[in-house]
C-alpha positions as a printed Julia matrix, in Angstrom:
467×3 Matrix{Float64}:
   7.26  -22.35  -41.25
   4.45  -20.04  -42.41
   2.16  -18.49  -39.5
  -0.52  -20.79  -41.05
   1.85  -23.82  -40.01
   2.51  -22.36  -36.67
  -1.4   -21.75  -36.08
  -1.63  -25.27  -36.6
   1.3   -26.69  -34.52
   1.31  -27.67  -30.44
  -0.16  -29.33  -28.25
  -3.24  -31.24  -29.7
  -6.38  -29.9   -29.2
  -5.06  -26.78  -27.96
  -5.76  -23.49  -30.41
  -2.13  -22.25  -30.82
  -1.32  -19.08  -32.71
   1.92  -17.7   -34.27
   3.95  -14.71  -32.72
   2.24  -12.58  -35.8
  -1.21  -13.97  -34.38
  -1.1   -13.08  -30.58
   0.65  -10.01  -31.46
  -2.42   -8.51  -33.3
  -4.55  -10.54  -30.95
  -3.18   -8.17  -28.16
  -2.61   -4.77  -30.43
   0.95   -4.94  -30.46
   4.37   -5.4   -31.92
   5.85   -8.93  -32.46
   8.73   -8.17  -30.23
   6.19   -7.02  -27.24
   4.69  -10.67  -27.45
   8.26  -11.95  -26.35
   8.72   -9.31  -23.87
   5.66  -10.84  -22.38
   6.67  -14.29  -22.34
  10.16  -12.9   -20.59
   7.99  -11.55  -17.89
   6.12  -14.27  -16.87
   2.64  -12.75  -18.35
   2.82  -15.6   -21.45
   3.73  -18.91  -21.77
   5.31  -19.83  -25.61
   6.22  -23.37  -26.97
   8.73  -23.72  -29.59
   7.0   -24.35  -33.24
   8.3   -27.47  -34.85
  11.18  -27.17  -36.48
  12.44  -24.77  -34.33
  11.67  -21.69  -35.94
   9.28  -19.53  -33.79
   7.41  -20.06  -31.15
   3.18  -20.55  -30.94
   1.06  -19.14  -27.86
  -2.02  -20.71  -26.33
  -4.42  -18.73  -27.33
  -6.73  -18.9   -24.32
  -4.25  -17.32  -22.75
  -3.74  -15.01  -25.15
  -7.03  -14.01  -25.01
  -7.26  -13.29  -21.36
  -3.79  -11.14  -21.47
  -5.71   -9.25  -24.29
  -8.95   -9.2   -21.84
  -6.85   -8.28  -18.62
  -5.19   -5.36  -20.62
  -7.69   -3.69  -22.12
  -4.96   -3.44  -25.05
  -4.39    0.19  -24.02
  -1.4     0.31  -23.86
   1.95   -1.98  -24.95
   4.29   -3.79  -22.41
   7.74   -2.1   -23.65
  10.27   -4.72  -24.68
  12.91   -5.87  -21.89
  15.74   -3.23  -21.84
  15.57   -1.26  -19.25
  11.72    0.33  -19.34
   9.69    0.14  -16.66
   7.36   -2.0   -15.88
   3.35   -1.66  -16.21
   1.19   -2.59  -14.26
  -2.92   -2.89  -15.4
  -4.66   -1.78  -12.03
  -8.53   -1.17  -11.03
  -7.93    0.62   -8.23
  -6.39    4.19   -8.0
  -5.88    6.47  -10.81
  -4.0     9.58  -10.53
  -4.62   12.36  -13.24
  -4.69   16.09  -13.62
  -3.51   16.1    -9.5
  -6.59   14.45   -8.53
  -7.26   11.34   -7.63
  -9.87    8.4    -7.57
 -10.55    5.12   -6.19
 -12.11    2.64   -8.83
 -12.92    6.15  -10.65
 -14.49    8.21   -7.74
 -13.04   11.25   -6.17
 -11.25   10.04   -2.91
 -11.99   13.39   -1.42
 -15.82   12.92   -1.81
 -15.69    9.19   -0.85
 -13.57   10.01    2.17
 -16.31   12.97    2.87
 -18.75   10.36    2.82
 -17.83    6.76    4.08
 -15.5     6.02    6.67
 -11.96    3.8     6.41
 -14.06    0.37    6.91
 -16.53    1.33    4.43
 -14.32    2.29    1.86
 -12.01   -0.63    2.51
 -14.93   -3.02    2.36
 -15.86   -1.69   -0.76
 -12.81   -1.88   -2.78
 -11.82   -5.46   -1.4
 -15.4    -6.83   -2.72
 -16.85   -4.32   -4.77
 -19.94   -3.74   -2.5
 -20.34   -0.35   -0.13
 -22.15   -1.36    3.27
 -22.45    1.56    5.51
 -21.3     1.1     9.37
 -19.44   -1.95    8.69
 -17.11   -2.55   11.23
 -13.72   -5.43   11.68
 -13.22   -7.53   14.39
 -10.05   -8.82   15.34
 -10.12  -12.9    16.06
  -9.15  -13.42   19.96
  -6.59  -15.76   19.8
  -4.64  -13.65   16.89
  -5.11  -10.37   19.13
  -3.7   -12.6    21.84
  -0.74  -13.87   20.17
  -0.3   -10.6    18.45
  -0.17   -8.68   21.88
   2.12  -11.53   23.36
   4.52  -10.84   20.53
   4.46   -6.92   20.95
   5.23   -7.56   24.86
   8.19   -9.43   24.55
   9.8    -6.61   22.28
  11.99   -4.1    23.85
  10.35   -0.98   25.09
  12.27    1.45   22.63
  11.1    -0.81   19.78
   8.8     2.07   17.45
   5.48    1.1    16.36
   6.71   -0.54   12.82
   8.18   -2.54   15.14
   5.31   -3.67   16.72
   2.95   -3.67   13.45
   5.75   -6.39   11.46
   5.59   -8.05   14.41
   1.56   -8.52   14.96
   1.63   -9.29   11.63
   3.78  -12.53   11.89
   1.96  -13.39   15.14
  -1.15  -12.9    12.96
  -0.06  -15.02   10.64
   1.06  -17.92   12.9
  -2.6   -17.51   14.78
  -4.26  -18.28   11.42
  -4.31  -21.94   10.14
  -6.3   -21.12    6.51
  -3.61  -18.22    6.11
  -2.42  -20.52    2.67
  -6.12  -20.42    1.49
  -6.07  -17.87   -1.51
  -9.46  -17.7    -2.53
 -11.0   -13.96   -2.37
 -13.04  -15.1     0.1
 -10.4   -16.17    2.29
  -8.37  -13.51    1.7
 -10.82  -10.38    2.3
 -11.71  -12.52    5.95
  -7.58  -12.62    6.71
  -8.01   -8.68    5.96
 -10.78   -8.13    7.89
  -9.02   -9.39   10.86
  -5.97   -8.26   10.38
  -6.58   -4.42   10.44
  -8.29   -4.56   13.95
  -5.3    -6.65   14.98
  -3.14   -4.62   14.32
  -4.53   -1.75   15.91
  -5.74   -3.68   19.05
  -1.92   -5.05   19.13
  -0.51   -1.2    20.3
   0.43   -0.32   23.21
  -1.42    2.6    24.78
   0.11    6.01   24.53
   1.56    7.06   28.05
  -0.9     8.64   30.07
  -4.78    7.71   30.99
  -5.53    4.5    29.33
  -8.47    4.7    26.82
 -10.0     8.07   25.24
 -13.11    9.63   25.28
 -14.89    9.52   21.99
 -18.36   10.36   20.55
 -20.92    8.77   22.95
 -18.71    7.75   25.22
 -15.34    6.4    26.45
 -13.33    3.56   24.76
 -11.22    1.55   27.25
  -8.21    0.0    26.11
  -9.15   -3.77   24.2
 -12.19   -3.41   23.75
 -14.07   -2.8    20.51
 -11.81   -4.68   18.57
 -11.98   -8.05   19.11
 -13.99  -10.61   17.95
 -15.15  -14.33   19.01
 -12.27  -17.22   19.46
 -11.49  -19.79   17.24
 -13.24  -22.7    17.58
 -16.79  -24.18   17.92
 -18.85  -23.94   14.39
 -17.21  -23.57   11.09
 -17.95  -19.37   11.48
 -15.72  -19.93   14.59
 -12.99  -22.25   13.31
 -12.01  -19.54   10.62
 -11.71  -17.2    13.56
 -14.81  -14.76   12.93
 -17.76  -13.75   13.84
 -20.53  -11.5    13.37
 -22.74  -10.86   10.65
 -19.75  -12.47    8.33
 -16.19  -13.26    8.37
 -14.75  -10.72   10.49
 -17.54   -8.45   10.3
 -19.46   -7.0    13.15
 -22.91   -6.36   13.44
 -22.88   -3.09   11.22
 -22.57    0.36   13.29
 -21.45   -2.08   16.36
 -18.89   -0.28   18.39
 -15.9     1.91   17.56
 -13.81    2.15   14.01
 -11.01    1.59   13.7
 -10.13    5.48   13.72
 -11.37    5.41   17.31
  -9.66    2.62   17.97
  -6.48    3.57   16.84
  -6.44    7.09   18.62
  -5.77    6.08   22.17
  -2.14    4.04   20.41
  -1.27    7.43   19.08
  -1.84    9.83   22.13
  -3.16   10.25   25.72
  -5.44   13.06   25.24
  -8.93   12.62   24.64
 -10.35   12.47   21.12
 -13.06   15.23   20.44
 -15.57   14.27   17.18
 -13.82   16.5    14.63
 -10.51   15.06   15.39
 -11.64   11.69   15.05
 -13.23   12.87   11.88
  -9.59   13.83   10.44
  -7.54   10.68   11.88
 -10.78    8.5     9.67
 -10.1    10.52    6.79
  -6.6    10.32    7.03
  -6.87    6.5     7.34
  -9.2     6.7     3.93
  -6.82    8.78    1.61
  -4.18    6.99    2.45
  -5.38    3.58    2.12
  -3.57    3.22   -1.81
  -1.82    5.76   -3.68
  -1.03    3.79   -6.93
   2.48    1.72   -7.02
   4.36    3.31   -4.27
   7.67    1.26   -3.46
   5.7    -0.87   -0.75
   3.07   -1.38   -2.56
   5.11   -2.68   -5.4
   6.91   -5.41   -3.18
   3.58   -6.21   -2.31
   2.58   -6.91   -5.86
   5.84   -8.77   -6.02
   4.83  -11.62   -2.83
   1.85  -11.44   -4.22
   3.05  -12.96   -8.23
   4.91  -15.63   -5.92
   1.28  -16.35   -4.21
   2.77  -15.39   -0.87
  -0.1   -15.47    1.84
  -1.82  -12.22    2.52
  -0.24  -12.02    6.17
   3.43  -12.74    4.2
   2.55   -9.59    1.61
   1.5    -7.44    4.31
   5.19   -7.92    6.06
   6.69   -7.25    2.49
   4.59   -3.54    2.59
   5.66   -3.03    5.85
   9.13   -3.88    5.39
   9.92   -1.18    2.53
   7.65    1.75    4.31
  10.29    1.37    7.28
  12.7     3.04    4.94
  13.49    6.48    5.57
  12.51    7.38    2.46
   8.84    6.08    2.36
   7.34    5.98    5.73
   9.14    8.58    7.88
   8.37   10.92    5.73
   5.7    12.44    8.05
   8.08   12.38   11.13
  10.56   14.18    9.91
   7.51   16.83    9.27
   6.62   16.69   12.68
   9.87   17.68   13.69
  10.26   20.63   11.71
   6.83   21.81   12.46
   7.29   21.4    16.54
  10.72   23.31   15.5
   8.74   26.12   14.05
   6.33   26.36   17.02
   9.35   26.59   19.22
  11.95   29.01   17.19
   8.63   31.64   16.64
   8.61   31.05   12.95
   9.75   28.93    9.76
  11.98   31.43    8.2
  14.88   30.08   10.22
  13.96   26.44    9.94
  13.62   26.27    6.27
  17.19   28.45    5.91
  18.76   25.6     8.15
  17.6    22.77    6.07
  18.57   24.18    2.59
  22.02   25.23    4.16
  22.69   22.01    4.92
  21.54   20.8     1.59
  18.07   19.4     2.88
  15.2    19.09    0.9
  11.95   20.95    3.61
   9.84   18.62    4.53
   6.55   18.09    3.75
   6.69   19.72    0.65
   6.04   18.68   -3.6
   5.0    15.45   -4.81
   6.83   13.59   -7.77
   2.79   12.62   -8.28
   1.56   16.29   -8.45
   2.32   19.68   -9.36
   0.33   21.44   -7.16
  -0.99   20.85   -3.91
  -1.01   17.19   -2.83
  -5.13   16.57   -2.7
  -5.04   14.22    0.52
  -3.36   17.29    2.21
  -5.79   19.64    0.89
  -8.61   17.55    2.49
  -7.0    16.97    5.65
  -6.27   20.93    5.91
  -9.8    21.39    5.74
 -10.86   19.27    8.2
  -7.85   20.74   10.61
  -9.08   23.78   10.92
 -12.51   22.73   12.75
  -9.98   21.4    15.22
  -9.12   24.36   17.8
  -6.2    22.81   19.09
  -4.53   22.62   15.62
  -4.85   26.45   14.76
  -1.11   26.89   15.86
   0.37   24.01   13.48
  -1.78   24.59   10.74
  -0.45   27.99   10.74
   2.85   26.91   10.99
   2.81   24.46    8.16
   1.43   27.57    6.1
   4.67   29.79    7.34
   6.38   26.84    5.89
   4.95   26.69    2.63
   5.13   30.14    2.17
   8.42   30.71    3.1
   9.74   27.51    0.94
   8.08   29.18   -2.3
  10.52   32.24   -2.16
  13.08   29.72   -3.18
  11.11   26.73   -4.87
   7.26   26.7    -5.88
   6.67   23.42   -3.85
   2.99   22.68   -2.28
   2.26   21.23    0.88
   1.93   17.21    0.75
   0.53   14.72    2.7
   3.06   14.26    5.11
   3.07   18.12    6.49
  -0.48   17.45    6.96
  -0.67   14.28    8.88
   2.32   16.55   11.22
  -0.33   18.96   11.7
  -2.25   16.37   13.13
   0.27   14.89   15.51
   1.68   17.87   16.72
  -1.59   19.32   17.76
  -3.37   16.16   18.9
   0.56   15.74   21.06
   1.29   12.7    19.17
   5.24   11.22   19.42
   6.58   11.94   15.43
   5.89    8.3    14.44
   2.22    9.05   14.79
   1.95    9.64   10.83
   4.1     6.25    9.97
   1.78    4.41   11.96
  -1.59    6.01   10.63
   0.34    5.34    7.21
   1.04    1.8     7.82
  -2.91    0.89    9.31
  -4.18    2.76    5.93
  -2.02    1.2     3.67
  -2.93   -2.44    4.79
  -6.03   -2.33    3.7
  -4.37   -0.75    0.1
  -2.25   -3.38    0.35
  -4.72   -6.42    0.2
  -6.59   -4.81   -2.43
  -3.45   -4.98   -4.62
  -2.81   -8.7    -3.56
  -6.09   -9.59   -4.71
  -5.73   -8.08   -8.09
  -1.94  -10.04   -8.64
  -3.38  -13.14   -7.4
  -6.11  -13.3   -10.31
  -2.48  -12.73  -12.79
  -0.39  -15.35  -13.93
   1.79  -16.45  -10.99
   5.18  -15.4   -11.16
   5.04  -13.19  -13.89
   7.14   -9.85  -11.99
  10.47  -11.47  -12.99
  12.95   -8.81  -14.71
  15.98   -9.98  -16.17
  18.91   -8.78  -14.37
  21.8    -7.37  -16.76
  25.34   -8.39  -15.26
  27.65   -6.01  -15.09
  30.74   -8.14  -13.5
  33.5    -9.6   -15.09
  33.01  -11.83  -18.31
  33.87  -15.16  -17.48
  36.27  -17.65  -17.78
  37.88  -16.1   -14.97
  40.13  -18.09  -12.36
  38.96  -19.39   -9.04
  39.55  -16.63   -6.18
  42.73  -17.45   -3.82
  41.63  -17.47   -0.35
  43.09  -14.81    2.03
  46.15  -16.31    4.13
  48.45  -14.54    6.76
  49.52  -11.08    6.18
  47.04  -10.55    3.28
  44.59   -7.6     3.64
């Protein structure tokens, strides 16, 4: 059949074009336009006759529109894949949320306001979340009944689920509904953690913050504003500038001393730069839940489950350990000699992102050193870097930073996984929001089998005597 033919064929009254069609529709090669049906991102109907297949090209059309056609899908075989994303770039070791420096916007605006902002596209200053009572309730019944060594990413999957279970429009998928789950959620899981030992509540700018309060909103029920489980000036939205952030918030979970202004000021802006840092593994499985339209709670526990790994999350503690090993020991030349004998990479150190300094670190240093009480582990995490460049040229990263923070502010070591996680919800939904809009299942790679070629006999089940 001739592409003329093909245009022609399908469904009736549908515009269908050939392979040869979408493929200069979208600004690539024919074998591309098949790598996209493979994935999910196109559907294709065999032409009649069987040769070739036609496209609908609406569909087309929006693929072209959603990718800017800047740059080709590779064909299945192995290459990654890529994902079209409006919300972080990462270029020249700097980087930008929705094309504005995260430094300056984290300088500026505070972890609701920026949050806000990239969930709806509109910047209102002093907004503040409110947790809905009866998910704060079930979500701090849940944390209770956990065992009291459980660590905080313990506690965060589990508010989550209670969350979840708290929130009957949690299958509603509509932006709207979404960004009001979100806007709950964060305070929820903040107002969820238990108090650090010691005093309960901290003393913050303007006053003191008792434990519960701040963060939660009205109940569910009464008007419709009520049913959803919000309040305020809009779904899980307080009155803006009305009572604590979330940084404030969140600083009595992490220690028992008393929060002074500027080291509220680096726990915000820690929450801020870390709120997305392109595809990182979690956010990736996020993206994943989110192609199968899992609810935002659901995509949230997805995050949360891969930043548990060792090799994602705990990055920062293991900093924290090093650094409160340098305090002690006088010094990081014998610290970073045990780790490389042993074959350890140093903490806290390079950035597969970056080759030189991490920029969320180089903020956060900054802002450390109006904090008195840091001056000791902000010049250890220097001895560290400078001692670690005598055998590699590694810069500092995000994670020796946010182990600044905990060891001066005498935070346990998790203190950094759990600022991560809080952060990275709000990352998290953003990235949801953006795969819901795609074609629904479309992140489905082909897996290539590498066990034996069948026929092969059925397997003979283990008697007496055999191994």
């Amino acid at each position: 059949m001739t592409d003329q033919g093909a245009h022609e064929a399908g469904t009736a009254g549908a515009e269908r074009l050939s392979t040869r069609e979408a493929a200069a529709l979208l600004g690539v090669k024919p074998e591309t336009v098949y790598a996209y049906v493979s994935r999910g991102q196109l559907g294709s109907v065999r032409a009649p006759g069987g040769r070739g297949s036609t496209f609908d090209a609406d569909e087309v059309r929006a693929l072209a529109r959603r990718s800017g056609r800047r740059e080709a899908v590779p064909p299945t075989g192995g290459a990654d894949l890529v994902f079209r994303t409006g919300i972080t770039l990462i270029d020249h070791d700097r980087y930008y949320y929705r094309g504005v420096d995260v430094g300056e916007l984290a300088h500026s605006h505070c972890y609701e306001e920026v949050a806000e902002w990239l969930w709806t596209g509109e910047l209102r200053p002093g907004v503040r979340f409110t947790a809905p009572e009866q998910a704060l309730a079930a979500a701090r019944r849940a944390v209770a009944a956990l065992p009291a060594h459980s660590g905080t990413t313990d506690r965060l999957r589990v508010s989550v689920i209670a969350a979840s279970a708290a929130d009957p429009l949690r299958f509603d998928l509509s932006p709207v509904s979404v960004i009001g789950a979100a806007r709950g959620l964060v305070p929820t899981l903040v107002g969820a953690l238990r108090p650090a030992a010691g005093p309960p509540g901290g003393t913050v700018p303007g006053g003191t913050v008792p434990q519960g309060t701040g963060i939660a909103g009205p109940a569910h029920g009464g008007t419709d504003e009520g049913a959803a489980g919000y309040g305020g000036t809009g779904p899980g939205i307080a009155a803006c500038g009305a009572g604590p952030g979330i940084a404030a918030c969140l600083w009595p979970a992490l220690t028992a001393r008393a929060a002074d202004a500027a080291s509220l000021a680096v726990l915000d802006t820690a929450l801020t730069l870390l709120i997305d840092h392109d595809l990182a593994a979690s956010t990736l499985a996020v993206r994943v839940a989110a192609s199968a339209h899992a609810h935002p709670y659901a995509v949230v526990s997805a995050g949360l489950g891969v930043l548990e790994g060792p090799l994602h999350g705990a990055a920062s503690g293991l900093a924290h350990r090093m650094l409160r090993e340098v305090l002690e020991r006088g010094g990081a030349a014998p610290v970073v000699a045990d780790h490389l004998r042993a074959g350890r990479r140093v903490p806290g150190l390079g950035h597969r992102l970056y080759g030189g300094e991490d920029p969320r670190a180089r903020v956060l240093f900054g802002l450390l050193e109006e904090v008195p009480e840091a001056a000791a582990p902000l010049a250890a995490a220097r001895d560290v870097v400078s001692t670690a460049a005598r055998h590699t040229p590694l810069h500092a990263n995000v994670d020796l930073a946010l182990a600044v923070l905990s060891v001066s502010a005498g935070m346990p070591a998790e203190a950094g996984e759990t600022v991560f996680a809080v952060a990275r919800t709000a990352g998290w939904i953003a990235h949801a929001l953006e795969e819901y809009a795609e074609r629904p299942l479309r992140l489905r790679p082909r897996g290539q089998y590498t066990g034996p070629r069948p026929p092969q006999a059925l397997p003979r089940p283990a008697g007496p005597g055999r191994a």
